[in-house]
Short mmCIF file of C-alpha atoms in Angstrom, two decimals:
data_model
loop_
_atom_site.label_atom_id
_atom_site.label_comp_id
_atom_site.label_asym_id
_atom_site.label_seq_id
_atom_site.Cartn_x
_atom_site.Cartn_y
_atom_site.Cartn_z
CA UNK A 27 14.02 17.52 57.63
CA UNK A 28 15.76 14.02 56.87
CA UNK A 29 19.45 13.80 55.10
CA UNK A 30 19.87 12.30 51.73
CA UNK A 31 21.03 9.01 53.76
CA UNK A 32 17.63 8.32 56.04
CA UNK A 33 15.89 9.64 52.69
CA UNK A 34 17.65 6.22 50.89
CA UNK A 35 17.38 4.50 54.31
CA UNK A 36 13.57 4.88 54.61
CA UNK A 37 12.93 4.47 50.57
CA UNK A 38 10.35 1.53 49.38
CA UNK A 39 10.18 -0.82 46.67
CA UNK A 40 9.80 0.69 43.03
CA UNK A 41 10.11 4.13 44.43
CA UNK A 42 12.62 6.75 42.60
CA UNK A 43 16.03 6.99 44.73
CA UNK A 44 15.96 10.78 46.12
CA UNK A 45 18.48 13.25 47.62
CA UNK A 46 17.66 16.23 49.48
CA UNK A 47 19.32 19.01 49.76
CA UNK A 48 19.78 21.47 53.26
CA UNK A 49 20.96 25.52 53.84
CA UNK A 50 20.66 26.26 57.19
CA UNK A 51 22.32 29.83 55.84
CA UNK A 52 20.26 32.26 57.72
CA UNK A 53 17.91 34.19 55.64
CA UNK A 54 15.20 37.43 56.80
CA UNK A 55 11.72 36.27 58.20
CA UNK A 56 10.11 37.49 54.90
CA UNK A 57 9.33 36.06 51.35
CA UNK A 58 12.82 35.46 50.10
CA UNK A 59 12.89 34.79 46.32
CA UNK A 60 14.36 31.87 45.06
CA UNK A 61 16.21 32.77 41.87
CA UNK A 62 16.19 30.91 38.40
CA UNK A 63 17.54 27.06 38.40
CA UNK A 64 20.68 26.82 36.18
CA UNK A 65 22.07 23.19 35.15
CA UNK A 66 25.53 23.18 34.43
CA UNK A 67 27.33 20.11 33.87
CA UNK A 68 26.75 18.07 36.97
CA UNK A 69 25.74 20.57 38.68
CA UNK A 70 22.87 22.50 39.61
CA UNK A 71 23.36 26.46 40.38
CA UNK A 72 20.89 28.53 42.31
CA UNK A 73 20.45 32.08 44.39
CA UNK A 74 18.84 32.58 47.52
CA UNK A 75 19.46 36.11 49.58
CA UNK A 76 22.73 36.48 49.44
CA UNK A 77 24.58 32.74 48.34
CA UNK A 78 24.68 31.48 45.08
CA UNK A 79 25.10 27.06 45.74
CA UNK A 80 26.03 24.87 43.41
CA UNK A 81 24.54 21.17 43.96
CA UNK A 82 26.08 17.58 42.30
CA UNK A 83 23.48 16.40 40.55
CA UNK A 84 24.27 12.87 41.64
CA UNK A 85 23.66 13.38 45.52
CA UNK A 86 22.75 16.93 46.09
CA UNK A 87 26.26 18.00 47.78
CA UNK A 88 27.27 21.53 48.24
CA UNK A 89 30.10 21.86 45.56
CA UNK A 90 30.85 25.46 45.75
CA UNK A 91 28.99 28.39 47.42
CA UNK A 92 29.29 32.19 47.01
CA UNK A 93 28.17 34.78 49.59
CA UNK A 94 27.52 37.97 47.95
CA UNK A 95 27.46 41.48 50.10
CA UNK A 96 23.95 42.03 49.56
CA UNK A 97 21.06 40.24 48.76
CA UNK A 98 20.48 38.69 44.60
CA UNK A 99 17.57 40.72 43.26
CA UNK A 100 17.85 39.15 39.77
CA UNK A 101 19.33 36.35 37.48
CA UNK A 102 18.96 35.44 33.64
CA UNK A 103 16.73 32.37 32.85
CA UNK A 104 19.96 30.80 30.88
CA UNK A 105 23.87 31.34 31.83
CA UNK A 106 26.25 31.41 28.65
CA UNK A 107 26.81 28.70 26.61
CA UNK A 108 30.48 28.10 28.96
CA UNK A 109 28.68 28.58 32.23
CA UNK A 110 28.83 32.16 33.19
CA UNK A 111 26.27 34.22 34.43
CA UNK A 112 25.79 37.96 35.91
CA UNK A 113 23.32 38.26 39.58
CA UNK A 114 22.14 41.59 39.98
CA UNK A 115 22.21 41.88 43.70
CA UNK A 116 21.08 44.95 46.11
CA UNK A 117 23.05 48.09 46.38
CA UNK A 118 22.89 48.05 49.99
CA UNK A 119 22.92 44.99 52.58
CA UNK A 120 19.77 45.70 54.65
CA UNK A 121 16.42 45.12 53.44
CA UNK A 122 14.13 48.49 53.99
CA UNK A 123 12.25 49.50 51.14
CA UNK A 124 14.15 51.45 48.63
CA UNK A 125 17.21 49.39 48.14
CA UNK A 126 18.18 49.57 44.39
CA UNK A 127 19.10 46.58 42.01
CA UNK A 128 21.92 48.03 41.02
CA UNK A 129 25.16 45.92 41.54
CA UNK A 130 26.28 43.34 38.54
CA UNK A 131 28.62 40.51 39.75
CA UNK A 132 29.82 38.00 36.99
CA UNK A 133 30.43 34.63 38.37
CA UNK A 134 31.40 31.17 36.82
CA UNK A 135 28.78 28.34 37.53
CA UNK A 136 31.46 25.72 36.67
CA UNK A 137 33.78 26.85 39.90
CA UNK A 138 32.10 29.50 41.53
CA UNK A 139 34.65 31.94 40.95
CA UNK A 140 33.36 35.54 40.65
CA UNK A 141 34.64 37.39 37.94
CA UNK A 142 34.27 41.24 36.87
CA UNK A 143 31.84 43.55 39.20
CA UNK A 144 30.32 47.30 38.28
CA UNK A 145 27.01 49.34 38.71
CA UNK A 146 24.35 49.80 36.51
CA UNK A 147 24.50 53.08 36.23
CA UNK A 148 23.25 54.00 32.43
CA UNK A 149 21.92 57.46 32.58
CA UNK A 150 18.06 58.05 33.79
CA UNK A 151 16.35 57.92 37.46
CA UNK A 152 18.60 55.92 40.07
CA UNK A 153 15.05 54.84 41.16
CA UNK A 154 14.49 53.40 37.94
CA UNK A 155 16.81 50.16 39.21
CA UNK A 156 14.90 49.19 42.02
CA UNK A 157 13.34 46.67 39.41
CA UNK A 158 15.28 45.15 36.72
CA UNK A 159 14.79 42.31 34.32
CA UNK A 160 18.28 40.88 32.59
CA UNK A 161 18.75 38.07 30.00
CA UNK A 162 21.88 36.57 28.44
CA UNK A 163 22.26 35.93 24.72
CA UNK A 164 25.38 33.77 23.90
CA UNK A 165 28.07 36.07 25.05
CA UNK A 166 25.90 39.45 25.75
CA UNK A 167 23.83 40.14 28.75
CA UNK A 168 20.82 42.78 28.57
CA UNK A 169 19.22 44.50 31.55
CA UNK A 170 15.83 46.15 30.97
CA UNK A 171 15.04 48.82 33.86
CA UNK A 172 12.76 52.14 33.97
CA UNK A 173 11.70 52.09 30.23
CA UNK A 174 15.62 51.54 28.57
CA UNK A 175 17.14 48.30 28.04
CA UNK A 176 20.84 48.04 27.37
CA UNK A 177 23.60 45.72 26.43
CA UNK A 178 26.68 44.43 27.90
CA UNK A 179 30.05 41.85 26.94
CA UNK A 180 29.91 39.26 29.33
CA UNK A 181 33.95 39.02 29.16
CA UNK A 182 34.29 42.17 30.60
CA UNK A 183 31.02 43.88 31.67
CA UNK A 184 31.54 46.42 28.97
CA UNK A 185 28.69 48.20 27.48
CA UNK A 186 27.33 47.58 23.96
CA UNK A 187 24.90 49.20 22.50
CA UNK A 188 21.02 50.56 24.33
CA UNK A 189 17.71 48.98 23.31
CA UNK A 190 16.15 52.11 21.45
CA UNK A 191 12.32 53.35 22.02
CA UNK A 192 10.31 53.81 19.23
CA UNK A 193 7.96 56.31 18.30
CA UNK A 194 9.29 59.17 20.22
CA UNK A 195 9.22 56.98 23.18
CA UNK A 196 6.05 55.82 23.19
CA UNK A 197 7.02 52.45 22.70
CA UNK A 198 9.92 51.29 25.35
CA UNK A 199 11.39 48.33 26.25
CA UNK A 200 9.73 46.20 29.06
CA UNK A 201 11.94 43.14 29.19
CA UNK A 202 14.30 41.23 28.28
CA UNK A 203 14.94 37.56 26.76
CA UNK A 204 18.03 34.90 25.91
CA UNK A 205 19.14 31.96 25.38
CA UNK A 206 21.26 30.99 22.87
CA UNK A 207 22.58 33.56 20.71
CA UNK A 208 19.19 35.02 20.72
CA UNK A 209 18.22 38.35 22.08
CA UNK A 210 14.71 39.17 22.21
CA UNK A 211 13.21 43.11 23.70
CA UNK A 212 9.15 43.56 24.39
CA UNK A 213 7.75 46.82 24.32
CA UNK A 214 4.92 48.63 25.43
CA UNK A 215 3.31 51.18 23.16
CA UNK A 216 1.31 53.74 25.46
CA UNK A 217 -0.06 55.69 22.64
CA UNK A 218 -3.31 56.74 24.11
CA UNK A 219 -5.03 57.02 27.89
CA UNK A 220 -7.31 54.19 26.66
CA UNK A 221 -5.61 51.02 26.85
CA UNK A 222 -7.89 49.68 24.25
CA UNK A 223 -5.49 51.92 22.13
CA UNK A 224 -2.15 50.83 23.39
CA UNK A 225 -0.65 47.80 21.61
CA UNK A 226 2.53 45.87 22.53
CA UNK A 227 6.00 45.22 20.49
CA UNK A 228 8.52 41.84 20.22
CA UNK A 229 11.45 43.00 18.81
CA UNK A 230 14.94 40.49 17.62
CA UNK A 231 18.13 42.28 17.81
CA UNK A 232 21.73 40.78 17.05
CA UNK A 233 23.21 40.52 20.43
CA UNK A 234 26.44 41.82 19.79
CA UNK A 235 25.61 45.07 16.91
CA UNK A 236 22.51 46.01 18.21
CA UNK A 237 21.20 45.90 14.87
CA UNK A 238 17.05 45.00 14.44
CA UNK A 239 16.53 41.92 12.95
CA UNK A 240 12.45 41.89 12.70
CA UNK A 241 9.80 43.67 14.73
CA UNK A 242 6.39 41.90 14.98
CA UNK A 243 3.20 44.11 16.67
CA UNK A 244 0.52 43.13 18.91
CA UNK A 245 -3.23 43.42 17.39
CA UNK A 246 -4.51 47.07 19.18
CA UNK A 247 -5.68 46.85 22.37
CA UNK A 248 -2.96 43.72 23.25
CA UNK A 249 0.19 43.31 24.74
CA UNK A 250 3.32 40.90 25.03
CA UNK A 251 2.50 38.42 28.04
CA UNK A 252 5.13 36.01 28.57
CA UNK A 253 7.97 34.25 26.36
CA UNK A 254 7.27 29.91 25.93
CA UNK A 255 9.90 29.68 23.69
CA UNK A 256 13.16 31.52 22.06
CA UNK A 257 12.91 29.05 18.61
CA UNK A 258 10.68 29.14 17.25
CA UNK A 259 9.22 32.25 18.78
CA UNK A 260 6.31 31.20 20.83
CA UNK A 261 4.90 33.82 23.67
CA UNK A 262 1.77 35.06 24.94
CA UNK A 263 -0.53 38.01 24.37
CA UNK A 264 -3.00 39.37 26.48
CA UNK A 265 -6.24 42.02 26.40
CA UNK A 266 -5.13 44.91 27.81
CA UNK A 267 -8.93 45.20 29.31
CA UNK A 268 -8.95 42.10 31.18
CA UNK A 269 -5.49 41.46 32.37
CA UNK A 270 -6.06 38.21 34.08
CA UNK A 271 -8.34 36.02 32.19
CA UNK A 272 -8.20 37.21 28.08
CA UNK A 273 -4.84 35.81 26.53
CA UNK A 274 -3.90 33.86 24.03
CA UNK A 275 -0.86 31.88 22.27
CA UNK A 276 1.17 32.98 19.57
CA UNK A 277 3.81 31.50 17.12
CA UNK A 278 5.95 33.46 15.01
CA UNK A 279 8.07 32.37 12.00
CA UNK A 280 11.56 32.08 11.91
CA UNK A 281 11.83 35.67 10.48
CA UNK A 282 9.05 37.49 12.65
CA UNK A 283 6.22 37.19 10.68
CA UNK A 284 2.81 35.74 12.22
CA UNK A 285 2.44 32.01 12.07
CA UNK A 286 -0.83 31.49 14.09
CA UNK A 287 -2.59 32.90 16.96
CA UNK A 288 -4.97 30.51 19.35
CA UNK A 289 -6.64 29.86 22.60
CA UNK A 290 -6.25 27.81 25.31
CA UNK A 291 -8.70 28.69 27.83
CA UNK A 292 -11.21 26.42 25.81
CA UNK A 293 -9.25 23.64 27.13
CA UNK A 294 -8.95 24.97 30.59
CA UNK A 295 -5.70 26.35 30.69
CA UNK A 296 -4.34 29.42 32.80
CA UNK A 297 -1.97 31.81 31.38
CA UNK A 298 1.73 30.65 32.66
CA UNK A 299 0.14 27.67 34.27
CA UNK A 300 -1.40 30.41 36.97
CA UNK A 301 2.00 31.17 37.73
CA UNK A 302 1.12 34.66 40.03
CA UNK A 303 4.90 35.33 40.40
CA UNK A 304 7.28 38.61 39.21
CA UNK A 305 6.83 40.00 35.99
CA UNK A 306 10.54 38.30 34.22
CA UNK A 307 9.00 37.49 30.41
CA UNK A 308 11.08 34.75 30.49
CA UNK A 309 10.43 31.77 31.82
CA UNK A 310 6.81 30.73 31.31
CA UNK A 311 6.62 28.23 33.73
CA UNK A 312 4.02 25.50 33.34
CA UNK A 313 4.42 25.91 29.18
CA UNK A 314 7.34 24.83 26.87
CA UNK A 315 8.20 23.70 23.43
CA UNK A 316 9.71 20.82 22.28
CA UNK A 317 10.01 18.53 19.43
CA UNK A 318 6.95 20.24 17.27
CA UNK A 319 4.78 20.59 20.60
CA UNK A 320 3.27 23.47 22.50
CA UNK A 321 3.03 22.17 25.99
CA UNK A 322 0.82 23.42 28.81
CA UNK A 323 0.26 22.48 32.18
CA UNK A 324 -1.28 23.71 35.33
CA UNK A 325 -3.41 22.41 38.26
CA UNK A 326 -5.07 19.01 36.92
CA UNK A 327 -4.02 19.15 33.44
CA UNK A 328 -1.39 19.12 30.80
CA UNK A 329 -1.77 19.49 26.73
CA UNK A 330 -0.44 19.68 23.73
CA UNK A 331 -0.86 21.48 20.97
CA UNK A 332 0.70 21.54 17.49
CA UNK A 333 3.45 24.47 16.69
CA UNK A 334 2.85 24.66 13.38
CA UNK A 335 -0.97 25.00 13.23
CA UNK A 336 -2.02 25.74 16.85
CA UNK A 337 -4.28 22.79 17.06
CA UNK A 338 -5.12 20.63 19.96
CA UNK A 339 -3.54 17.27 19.88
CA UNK A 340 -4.26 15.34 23.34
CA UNK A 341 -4.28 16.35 26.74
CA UNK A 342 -5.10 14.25 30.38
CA UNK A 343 -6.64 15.60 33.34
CA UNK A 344 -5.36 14.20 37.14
CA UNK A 345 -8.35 13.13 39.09
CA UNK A 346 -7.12 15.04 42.44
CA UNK A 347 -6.14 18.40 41.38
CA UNK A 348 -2.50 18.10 40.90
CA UNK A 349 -0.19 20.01 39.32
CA UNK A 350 0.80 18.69 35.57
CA UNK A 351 3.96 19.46 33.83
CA UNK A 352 5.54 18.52 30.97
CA UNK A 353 8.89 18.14 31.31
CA UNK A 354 9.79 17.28 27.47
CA UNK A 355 8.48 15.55 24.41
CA UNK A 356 9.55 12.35 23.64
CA UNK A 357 9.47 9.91 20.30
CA UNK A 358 6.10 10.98 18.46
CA UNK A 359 3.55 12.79 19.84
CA UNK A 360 4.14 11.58 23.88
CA UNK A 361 5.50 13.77 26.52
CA UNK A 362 7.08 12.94 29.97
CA UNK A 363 5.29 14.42 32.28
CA UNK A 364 5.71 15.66 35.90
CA UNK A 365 2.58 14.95 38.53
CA UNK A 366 3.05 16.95 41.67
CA UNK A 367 3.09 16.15 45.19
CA UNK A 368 -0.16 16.68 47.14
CA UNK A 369 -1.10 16.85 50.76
CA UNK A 370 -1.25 13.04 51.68
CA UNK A 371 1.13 11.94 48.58
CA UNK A 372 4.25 12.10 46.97
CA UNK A 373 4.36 12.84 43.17
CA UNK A 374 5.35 10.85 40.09
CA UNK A 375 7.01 11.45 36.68
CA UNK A 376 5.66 9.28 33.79
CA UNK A 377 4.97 9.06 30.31
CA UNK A 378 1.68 9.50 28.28
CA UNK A 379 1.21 10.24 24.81
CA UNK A 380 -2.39 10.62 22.69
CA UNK A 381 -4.19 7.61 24.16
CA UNK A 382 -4.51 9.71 27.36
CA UNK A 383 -5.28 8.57 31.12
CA UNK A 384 -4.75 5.06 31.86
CA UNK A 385 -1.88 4.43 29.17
CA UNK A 386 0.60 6.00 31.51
CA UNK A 387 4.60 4.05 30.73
CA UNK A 388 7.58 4.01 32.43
CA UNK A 389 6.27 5.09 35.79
CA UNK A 390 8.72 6.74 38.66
CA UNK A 391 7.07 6.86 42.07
CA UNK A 392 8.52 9.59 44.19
CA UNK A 393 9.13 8.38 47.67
CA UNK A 394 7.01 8.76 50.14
CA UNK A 395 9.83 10.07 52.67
CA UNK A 396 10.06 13.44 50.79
CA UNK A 397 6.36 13.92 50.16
CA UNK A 398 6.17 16.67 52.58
CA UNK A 399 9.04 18.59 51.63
CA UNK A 400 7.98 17.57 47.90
CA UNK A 401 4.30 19.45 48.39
CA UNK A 402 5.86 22.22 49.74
CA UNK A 403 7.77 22.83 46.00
CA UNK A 404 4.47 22.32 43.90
CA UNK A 405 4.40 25.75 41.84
CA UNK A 406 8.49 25.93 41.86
CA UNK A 407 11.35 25.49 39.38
CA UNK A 408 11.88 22.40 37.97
CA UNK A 409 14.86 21.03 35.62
CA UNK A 410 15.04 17.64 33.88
CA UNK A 411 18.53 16.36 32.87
CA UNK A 412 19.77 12.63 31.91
CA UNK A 413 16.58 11.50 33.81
CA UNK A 414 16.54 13.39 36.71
CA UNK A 415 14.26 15.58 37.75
CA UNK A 416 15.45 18.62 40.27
CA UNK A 417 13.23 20.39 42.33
CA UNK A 418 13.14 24.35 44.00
CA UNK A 419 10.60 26.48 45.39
CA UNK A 420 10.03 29.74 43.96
CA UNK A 421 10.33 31.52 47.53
CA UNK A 422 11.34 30.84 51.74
CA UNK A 423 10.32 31.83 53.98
CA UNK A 424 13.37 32.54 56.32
CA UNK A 425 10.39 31.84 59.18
CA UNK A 426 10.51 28.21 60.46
CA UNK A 427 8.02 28.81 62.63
CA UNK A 428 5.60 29.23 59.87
CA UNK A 429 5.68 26.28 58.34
CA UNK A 430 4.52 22.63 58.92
CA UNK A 431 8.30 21.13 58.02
CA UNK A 432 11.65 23.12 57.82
CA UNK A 433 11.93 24.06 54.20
CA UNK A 434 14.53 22.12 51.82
CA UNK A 435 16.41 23.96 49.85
CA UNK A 436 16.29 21.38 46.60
CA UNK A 437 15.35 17.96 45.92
CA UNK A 438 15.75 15.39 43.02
CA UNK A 439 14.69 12.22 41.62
CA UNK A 440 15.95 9.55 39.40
CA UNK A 441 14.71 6.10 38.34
CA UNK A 442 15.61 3.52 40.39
CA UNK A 443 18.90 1.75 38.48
#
């Protein structure tokens, strides 16, 4: 893999200047998750096994690292407004089968200091950690494990107030979602053997009281998908019959009530850009809001549609199956968009509005000396900030062997000044 110096040494004309960034921290010859991408400040903050890194922004150099006992097993989408998060990491360091998600460590992305530590250890089924989903809402964090959800002060790590189930338990929390000083809770409603039957829940709570704000309900036979957007409420539903291919959009009002429900699949879109990954509600990768737009990507394509009425505006489909996503809306009805790497070339970021293919502006080339490192990321997490776009993979490896080119741990592009 080349440094960020023969990456600038090797660089062409017009193409985007580029760092890359290295861990050669050992990790286990398995499929290692690569935990949400946090920006904060200059920085960008990730986990993988059992470091959390924090990268400048401006050249990709290790600020701070922290090596945790155990390996991360889960991270909110969004730290706290002043750059604190929780990792839930392993309760034990190996990596059999069995080992629970149990252990909350509070750390602060600004210095990499580790605050307060403690178990999850509500009442229930130990087993019931071995998957957990958590979220953070201002200063609260929420964990959602074994049909309970509860709430936490991220000061201290002191509990709150628990999620309640509805119905007599029928209807229990699923996950978790945050940002802002937002908390939302889906549900599942098993009310019946037939899952034509069974319906599914989005519920707003205030953070901090526990106290429910609105409660909006799935049409029978449907369930919560995904969460696009925390405001205004934008998520997906699906058809609890056919899992994989029935789903559809939904927008909410700013107090709960249905706005408008429509489909994408007319267009060609897959749910969460045909994300396959873990089962977090929050982030919908591939699909975002922004400045009045719905915007969906995927393989070949990226859209918009309007938030307010659920129609189709534009959309442009790449000629070479690539990967489209929009990284943000800009002035009007254009989006900056984000063409993936392929095989035999690096990607691009541009801008495009309703006049579609062939009106592309403000063109960045990626260079051609990260292309294969670049391809490797297609699928990943992405951040845009002050013009620069940063680049993960969702998962490594740990297996060099295995793979064509030794995996990079992050790389980013900005236009060339």
């Amino acid at each position: 893999m080349p440094t960020t110096k023969e990456v600038a040494a090797a660089r062409k004309p017009g193409e985007a200047s580029a760092w890359i960034a290295d861990d050669t921290t050992d990790i286990p010859k398995q499929i290692n998750p690569v935990h949400d991408l946090w920006i904060v400040g200059d920085t960008a903050v990730q986990a993988l096994y059992r470091k959390v890194t924090a990268y400048r922004l401006s050249d990709g150099a290790e600020v701070w690292s922290v090596t945790l006992p155990s390996a991360v097993c889960e991270t909110p989408a969004n730290p706290t407004p002043d750059g604190k998060v929780v990792v839930f990491r392993h309760e034990r360091p190996d990596n059999e089968r069995g080992n629970r998600c149990n252990q909350m460590q509070m750390i602060d992305l600004k210095t990499g200091k580790q605050g307060w530590q403690k178990k999850l250890d509500e009442p229930g089924d130990e087993d019931d950690t071995l998957i957990v989903y958590s979220a953070i809402s201002g200063d609260v964090l929420s964990a959602a494990r074994g049909q309970r959800a509860v709430t936490y002060r991220m000061s201290d790590g002191s509990r709150l107030h628990k999620v309640p189930s509805e119905k007599k338990g029928a209807c229990f929390p699923t996950g978790v979602a945050g940002g802002a000083a937002r908390l939302l809770v889906s549900s599942d409603c098993m009310v019946s053997m037939d899952r034509s039957k069974n319906y599914g829940q989005l519920r707003e709570f205030d953070p901090r009281t526990g106290k429910l704000l609105w409660r909006y309900r799935t049409k029978t036979g449907w369930s919560f998908g995904a969460l696009i957007s925390m405001d205004p409420v934008v998520f997906t539903v699906y058809n609890n019959e056919d899992t994989a291919k029935d789903w559809r959009i939904t927008v909410l009002d700013p107090k709960g009530k249905h706005r408008v429900t429509f489909d994408a699949r007319d267009k060609g879109f897959e749910h969460c850009a045909g994300d396959g990954g873990g089962d977090d509600i929050q982030p919908c990768r591939g699909a975002s809001v922004d400045k009045g737009l719905i915007m969906l990507g995927g393989q070949d394509q990226v859209g918009a549609y309007d938030v307010e009425t659920g129609k189709f505006l534009w959309g442009v489909k790449s000629d070479d199956l690539r990967h489209l996503y929009a990284l943000r809306a800009e002035d009007g009805r254009s989006m900056r968009i984000y063409e993936a790497a392929n095989s035999r070339e690096p990607g691009r970021t541009f801008l495009m509005g309703p006049r579609g293919a062939g009106t592309e502006t403000e063109v960045v080339k990626h260079p051609a000396a990260t292309a294969a490192w670049e391809y490797e990321m297609f699928m990943g997490h992405t951040a845009y900030v002050d013009g620069r776009l940063v680049l993960t993979s969702t998962h490594m490896s740990g297996d060099e062997n295995k793979k064509p080119v030794r995996e990079a741990r992050m790389l980013s592009f900005a236009a060339s000044p």
